[in-house]
CSV table of C-alpha atoms and ligand atoms in Angstrom, one decimal:
chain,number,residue,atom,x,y,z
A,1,UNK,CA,109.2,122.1,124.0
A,2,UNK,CA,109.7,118.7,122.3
A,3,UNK,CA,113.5,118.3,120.5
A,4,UNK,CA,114.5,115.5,119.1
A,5,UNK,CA,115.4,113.1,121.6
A,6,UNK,CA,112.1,113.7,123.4
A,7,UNK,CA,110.6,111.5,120.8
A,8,UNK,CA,112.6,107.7,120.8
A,9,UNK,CA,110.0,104.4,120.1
A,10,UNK,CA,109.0,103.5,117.0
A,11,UNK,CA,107.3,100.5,115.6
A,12,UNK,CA,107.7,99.4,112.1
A,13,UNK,CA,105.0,97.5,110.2
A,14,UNK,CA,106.4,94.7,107.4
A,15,UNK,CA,103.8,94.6,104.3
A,16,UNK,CA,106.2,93.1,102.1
A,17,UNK,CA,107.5,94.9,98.4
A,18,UNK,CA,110.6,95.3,96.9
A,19,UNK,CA,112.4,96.5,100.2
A,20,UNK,CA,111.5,93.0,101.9
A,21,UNK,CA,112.5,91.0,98.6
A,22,UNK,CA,114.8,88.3,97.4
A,23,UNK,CA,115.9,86.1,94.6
A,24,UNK,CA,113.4,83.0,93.9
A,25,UNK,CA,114.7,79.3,92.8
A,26,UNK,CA,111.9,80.4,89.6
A,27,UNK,CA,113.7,83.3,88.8
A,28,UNK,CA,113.0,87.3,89.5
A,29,UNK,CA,112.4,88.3,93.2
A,30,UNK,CA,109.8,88.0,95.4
A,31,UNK,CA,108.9,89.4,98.8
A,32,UNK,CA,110.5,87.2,101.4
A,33,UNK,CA,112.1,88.8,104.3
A,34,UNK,CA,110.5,89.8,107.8
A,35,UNK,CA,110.7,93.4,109.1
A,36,UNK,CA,112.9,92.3,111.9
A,37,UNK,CA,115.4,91.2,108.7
A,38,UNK,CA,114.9,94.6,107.6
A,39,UNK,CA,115.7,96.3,110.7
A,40,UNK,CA,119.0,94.1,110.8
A,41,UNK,CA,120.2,95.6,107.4
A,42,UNK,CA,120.0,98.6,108.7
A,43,UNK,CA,123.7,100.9,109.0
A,44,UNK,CA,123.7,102.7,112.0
A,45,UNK,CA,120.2,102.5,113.5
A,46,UNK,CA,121.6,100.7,116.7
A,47,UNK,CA,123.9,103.7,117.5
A,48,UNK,CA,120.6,106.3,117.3
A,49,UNK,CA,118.9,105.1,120.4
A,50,UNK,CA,115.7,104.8,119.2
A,51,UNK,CA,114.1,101.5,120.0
A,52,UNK,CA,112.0,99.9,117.3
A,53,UNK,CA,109.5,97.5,117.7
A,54,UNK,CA,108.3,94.9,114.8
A,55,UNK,CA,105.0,94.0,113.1
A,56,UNK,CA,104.7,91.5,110.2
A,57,UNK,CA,101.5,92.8,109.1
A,58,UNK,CA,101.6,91.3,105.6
A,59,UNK,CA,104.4,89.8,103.0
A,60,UNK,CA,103.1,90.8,99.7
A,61,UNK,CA,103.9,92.7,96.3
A,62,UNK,CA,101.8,96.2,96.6
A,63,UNK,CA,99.5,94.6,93.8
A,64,UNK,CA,97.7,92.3,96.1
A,65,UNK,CA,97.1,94.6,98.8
A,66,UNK,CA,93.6,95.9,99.2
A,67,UNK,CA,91.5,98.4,100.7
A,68,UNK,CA,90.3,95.7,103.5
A,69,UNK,CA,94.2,95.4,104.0
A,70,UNK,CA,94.7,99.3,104.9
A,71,UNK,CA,91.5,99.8,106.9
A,72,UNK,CA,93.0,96.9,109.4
A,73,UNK,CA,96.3,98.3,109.1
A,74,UNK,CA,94.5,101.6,110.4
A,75,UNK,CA,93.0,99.9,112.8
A,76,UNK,CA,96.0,98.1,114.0
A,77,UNK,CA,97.9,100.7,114.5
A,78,UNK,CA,95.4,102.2,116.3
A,79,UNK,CA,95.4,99.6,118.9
A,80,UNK,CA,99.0,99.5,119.2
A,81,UNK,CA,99.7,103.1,119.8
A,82,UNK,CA,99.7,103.9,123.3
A,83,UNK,CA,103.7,103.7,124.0
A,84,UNK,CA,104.7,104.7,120.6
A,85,UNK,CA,105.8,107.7,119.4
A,86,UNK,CA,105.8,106.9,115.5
A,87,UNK,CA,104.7,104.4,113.2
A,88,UNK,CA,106.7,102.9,109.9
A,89,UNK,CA,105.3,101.2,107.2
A,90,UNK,CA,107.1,99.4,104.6
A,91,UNK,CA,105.6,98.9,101.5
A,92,UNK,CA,105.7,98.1,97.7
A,93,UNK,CA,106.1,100.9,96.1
A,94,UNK,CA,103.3,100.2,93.5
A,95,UNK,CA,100.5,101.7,95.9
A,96,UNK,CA,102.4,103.6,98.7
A,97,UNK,CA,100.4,106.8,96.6
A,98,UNK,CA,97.0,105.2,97.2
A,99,UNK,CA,97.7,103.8,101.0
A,100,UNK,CA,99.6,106.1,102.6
A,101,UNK,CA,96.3,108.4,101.3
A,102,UNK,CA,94.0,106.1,102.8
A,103,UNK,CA,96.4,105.9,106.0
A,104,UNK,CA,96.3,109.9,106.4
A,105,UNK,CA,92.2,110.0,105.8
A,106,UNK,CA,91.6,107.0,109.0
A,107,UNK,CA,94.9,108.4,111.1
A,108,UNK,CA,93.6,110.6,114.0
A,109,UNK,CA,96.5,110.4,116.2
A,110,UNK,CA,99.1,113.0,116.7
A,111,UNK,CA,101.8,110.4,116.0
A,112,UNK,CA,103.8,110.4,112.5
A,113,UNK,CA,102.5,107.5,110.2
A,114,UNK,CA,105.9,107.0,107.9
A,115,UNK,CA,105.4,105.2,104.7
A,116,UNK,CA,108.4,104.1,102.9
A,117,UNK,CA,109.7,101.2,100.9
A,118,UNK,CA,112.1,100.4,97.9
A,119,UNK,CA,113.4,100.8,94.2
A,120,UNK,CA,116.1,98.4,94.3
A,121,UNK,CA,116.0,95.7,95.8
A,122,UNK,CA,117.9,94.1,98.4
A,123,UNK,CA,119.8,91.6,95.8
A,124,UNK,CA,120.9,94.7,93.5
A,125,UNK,CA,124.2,96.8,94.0
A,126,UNK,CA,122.9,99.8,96.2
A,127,UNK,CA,119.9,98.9,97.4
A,128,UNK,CA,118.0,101.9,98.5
A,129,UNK,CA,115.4,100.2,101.0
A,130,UNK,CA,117.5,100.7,104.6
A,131,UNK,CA,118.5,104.6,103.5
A,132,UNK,CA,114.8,104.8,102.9
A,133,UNK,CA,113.8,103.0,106.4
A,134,UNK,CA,116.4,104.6,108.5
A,135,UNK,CA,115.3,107.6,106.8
A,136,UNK,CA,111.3,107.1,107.9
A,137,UNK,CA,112.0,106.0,111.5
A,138,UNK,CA,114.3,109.2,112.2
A,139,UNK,CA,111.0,111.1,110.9
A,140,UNK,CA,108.8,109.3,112.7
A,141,UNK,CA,110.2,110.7,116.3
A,142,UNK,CA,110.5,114.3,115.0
A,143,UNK,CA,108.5,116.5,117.0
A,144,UNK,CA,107.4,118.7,113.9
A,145,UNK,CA,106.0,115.5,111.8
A,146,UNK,CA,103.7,115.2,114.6
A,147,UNK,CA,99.7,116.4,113.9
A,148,UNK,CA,101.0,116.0,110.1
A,149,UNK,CA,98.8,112.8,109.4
A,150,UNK,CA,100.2,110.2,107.1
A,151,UNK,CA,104.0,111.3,105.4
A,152,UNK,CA,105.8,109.3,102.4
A,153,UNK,CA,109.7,109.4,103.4
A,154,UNK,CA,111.7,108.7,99.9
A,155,UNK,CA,114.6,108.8,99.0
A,156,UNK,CA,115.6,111.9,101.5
A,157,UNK,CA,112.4,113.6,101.0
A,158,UNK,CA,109.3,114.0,103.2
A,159,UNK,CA,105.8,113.9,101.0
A,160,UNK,CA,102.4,114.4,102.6
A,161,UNK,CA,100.6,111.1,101.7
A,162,UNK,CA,97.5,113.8,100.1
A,163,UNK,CA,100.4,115.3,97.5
A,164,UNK,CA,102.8,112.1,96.8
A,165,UNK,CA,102.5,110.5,93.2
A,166,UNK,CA,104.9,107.6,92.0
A,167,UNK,CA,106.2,109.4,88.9
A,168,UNK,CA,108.8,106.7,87.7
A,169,UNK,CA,109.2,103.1,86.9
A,170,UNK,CA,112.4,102.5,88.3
A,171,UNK,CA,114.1,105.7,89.5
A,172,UNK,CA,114.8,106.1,93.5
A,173,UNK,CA,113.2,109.6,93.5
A,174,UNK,CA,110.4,107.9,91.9
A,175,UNK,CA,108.0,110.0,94.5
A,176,UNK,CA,106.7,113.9,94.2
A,177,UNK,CA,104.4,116.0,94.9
A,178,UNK,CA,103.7,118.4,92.0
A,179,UNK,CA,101.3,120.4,94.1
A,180,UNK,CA,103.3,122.1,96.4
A,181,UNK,CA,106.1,120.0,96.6
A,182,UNK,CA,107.9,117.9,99.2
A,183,UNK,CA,107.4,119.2,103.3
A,184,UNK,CA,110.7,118.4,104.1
A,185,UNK,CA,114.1,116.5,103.7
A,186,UNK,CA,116.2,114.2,105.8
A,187,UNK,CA,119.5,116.0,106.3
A,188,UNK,CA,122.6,114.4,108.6
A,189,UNK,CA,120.2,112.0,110.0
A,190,UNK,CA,117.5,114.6,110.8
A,191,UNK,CA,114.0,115.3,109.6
A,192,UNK,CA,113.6,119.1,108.9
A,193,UNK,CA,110.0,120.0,107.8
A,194,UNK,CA,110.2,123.1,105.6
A,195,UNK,CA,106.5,123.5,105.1
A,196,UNK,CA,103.5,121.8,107.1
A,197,UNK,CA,99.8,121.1,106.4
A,198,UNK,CA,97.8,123.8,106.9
A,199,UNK,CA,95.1,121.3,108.0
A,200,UNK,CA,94.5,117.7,109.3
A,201,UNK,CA,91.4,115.8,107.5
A,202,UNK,CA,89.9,112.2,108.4
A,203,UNK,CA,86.6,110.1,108.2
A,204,UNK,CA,85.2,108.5,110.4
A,205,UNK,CA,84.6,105.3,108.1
A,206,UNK,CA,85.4,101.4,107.6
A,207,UNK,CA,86.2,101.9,103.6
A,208,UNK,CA,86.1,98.1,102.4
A,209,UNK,CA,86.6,96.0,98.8
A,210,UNK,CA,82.7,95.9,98.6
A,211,UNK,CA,82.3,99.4,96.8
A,212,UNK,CA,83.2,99.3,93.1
A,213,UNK,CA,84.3,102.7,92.0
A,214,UNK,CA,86.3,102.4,89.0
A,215,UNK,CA,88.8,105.6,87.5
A,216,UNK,CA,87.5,106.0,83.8
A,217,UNK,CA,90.1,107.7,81.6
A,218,UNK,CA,89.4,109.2,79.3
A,219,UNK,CA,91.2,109.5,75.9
A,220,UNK,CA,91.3,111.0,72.4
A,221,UNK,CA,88.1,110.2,70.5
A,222,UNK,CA,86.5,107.9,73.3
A,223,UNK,CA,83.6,106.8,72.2
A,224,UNK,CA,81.7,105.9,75.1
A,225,UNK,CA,81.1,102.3,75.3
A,226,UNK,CA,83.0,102.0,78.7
A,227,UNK,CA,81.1,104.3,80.4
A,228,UNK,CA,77.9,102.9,79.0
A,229,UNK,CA,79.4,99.2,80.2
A,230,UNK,CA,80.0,100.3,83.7
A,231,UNK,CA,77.2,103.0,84.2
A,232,UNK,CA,75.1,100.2,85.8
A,233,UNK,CA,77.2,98.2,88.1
A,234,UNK,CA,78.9,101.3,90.3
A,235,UNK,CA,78.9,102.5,93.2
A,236,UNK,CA,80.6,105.8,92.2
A,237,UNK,CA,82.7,107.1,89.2
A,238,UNK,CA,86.0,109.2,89.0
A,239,UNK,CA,86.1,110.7,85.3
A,240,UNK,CA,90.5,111.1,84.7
A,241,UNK,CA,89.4,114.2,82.4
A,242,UNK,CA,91.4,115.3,79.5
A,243,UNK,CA,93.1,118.9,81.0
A,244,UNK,CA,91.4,120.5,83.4
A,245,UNK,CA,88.8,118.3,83.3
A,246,UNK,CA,86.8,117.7,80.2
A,247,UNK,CA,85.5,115.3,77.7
A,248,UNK,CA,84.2,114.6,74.4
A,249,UNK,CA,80.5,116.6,74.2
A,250,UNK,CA,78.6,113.4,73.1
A,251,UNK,CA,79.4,111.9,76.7
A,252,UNK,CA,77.7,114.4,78.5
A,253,UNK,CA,74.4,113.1,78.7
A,254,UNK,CA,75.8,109.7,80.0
A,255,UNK,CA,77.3,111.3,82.8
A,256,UNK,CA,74.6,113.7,83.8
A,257,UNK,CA,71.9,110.9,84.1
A,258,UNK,CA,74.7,108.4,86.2
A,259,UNK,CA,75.3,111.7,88.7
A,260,UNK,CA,72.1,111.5,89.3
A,261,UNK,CA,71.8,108.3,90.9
A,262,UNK,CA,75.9,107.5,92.1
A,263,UNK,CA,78.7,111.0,92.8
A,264,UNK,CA,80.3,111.0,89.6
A,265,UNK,CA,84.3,113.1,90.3
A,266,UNK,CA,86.0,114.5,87.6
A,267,UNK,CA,89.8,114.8,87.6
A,268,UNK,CA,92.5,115.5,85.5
A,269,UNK,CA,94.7,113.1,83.7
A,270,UNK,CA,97.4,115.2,83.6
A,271,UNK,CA,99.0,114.4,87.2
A,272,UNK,CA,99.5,118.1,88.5
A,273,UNK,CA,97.3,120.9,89.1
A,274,UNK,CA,93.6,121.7,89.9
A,275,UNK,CA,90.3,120.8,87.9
A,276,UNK,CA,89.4,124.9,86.9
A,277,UNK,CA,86.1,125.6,87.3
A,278,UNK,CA,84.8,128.8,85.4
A,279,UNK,CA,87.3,128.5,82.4
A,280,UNK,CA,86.1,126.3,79.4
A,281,UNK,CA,82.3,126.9,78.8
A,282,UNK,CA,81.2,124.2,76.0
A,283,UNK,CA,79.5,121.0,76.4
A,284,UNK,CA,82.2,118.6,78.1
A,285,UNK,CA,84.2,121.4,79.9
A,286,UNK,CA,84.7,121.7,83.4
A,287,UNK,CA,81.7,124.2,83.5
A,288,UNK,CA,79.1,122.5,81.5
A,289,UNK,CA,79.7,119.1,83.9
A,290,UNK,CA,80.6,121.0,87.0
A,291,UNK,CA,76.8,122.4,86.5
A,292,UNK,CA,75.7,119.1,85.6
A,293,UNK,CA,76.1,117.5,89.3
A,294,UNK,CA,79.4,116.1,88.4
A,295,UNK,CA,82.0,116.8,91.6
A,296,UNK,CA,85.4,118.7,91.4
A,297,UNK,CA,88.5,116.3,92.6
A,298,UNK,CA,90.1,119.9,92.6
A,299,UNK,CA,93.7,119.2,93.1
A,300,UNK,CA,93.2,115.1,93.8
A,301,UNK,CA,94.5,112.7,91.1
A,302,UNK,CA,92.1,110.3,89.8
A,303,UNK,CA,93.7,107.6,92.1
A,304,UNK,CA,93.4,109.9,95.5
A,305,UNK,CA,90.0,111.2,94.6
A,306,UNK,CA,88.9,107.4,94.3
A,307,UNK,CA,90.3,106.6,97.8
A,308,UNK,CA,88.5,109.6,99.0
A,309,UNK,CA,85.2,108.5,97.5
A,310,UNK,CA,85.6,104.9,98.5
A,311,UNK,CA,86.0,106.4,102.1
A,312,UNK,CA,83.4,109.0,102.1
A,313,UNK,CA,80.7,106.4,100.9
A,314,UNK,CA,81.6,104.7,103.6
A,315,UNK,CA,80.3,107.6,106.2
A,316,UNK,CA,77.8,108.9,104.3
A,317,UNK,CA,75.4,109.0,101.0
A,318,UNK,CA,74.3,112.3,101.3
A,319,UNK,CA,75.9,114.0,98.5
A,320,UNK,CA,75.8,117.7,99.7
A,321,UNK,CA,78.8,115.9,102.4
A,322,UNK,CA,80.2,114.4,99.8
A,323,UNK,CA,80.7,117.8,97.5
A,324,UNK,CA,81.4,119.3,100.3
A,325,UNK,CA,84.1,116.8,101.3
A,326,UNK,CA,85.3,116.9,97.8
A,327,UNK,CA,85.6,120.7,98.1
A,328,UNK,CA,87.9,121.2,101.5
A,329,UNK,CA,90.3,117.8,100.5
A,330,UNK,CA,90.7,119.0,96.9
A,331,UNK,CA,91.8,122.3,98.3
A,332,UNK,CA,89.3,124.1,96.3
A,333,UNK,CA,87.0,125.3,99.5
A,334,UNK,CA,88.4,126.3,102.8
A,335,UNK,CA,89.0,123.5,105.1
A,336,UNK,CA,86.2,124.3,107.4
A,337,UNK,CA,83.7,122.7,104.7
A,338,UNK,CA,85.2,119.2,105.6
A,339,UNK,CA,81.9,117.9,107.2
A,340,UNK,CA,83.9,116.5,109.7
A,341,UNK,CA,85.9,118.0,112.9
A,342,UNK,CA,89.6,118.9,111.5
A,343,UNK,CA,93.2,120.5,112.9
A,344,UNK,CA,93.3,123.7,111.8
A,345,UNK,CA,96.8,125.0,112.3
A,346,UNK,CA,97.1,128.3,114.0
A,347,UNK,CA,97.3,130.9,111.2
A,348,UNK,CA,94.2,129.1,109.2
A,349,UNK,CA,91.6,129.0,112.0
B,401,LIG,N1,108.0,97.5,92.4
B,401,LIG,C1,107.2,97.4,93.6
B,401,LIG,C2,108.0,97.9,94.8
B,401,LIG,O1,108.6,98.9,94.7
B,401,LIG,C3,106.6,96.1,93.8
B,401,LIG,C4,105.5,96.3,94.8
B,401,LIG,O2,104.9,97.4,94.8
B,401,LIG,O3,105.3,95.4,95.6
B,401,LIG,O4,108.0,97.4,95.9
């Protein structure tokens, strides 16, 4: 049985963000400090006797990170796993909810992926960046955060990197997961996992920057002319529905005809809960586009359910996989209809 000192190398990947930033001569801060700086300003993390090992990876705000960026993190990682018994990323905080997603959906490995990062910098009185990291490396080499895929450590919390949202502009508990709520908490210097995942689920993909899949919202009295703009030049669409997932009737017959040719996925705007499914029966509802080959998101946001799609075009274009996909991650269907092999945990299979 493993305890917690069975568990004791951990490498830590730099990608820049507020944690890694410091005043510039032009004024504001900017990212500017390696991960072995980081490390440094950490209280305590010698006397643990963990060893950590450093990767600058990338020294950037959040903003400029891409989808070409994660993949080769993935893939980095990858390669540099065989002695390591946990991984750390530090990030902005901007897009931890979109790459720690795509980090969980290309992760196979039984080691913890920990994404963490900052909401005050390192120039401000009580920076929150080395609580955060110290926080993520003692989850990384706890034995239960193994087989959990991709976890967001914040601010003493432990979020699956399916659930986590960014929720505030500047508050330090900034992340949560509405569905189902954190999976742990960092108590005394010790990860303690309340809930797991009932489930593991990854592609076997390359997702790139060449798709273009933008998230239309939509919003009171939208008239239509964005979708008509865009309808041409995607590769897929996610709809941010009003409520459960509706829109105005008149845009129906756009969005039938464009799920013809591209998977069209409708969300909510809201930010917690489910797409319903046999609720709201007029033109626009959930129903009347759920019939009309649009594709649940189920309990995805907008912004997950465009990193999913991005991802799943990248396996496949047959749509009855991507449904079906859409189905098992949006926890609407039972995990076995992921199209791919997943971890079921014991009491699911
Ligand atoms: N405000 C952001 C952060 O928390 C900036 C970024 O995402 O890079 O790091």
């Amino acid at each position: 049985m493993p305890t917690d000192e069975t568990y004791r190398r951990v490498t830590v990947f730099g990608l820049g963000g507020t944690i890694a930033m410091t005043t510039t001569p032009t004024g504001g801060v900017a990212p500017a400090l390696s991960a072995d700086q980081l490390i440094a300003a950490v209280p305590g993390l010698v006397n643990t006797g963990i060893t950590v090992d450093v990767v600058n990876f990338r020294q950037t705000p959040s903003a400029f990170l891409t989808i070409d960026d994660i993949t080769a993190l993935a893939s980095t990682i990858r390669d540099r796993l065989s002695g390591t018994d946990g991984v750390v990323v530090t990030q902005g905080t901007d897009t931890i909810e979109e790459t720690a997603y795509l980090l969980d959906l290309l992760h196979t490995a039984p080691q913890p992926v920990v994404v963490t990062g900052a909401m005050r910098n390192p120039t401000l009185a009580g920076p929150d960046g080395p609580a955060n990291l110290l926080a993520a490396i003692h989850t990384a080499v706890t034995p239960e955060a193994r087989d959990q895929g991709c976890l967001v450590v914040f601010n003493d919390e432990i979020h699956a990197a399916r659930r986590v949202r960014k929720t505030h502009t500047t508050n330090t508990a900034t992340f949560r997961s509405a569905n189902g709520g954190p999976l742990g908490y960092i108590v005394e210097n010790r990860a303690r996992l309340l809930n797991t995942l009932p489930h593991r689920i990854t592609v076997p993909a390359q997702p790139s920057n060449d798709l273009h899949i933008p998230i239309l919202t939509i919003a009171l009295g939208d008239d239509g002319s964005t979708l008509h703009a865009l309808a041409d030049h995607i590769d897929g669409l996610v709809v941010a529905g009003l409520g459960a997932g509706h829109v105005p009737a008149h845009l129906v017959p756009a969005l039938e005809t464009l799920a013809t040719k591209i998977p069209v996925v409708l969300a909510s705007r809201t930010g917690a809960g489910s797409v319903l499914e046999s609720t709201y029966g007029y033109a626009g509802s959930e129903l009347d586009l759920l019939a009309r080959g649009l594709t649940s998101a189920g309990y995805l946001d907008p912004i997950k359910a465009r990193i999913l799609l991005n991802t799943l075009l990248a396996a496949t274009s047959d749509r009855a996989t991507i449904h079906a996909a859409f189905g098992a991650a949006g926890g609407y269907r039972h995990p076995q209809t992921w199209p791919w092999p997943t971890e079921l945990s014991k009491d699911r299979r």
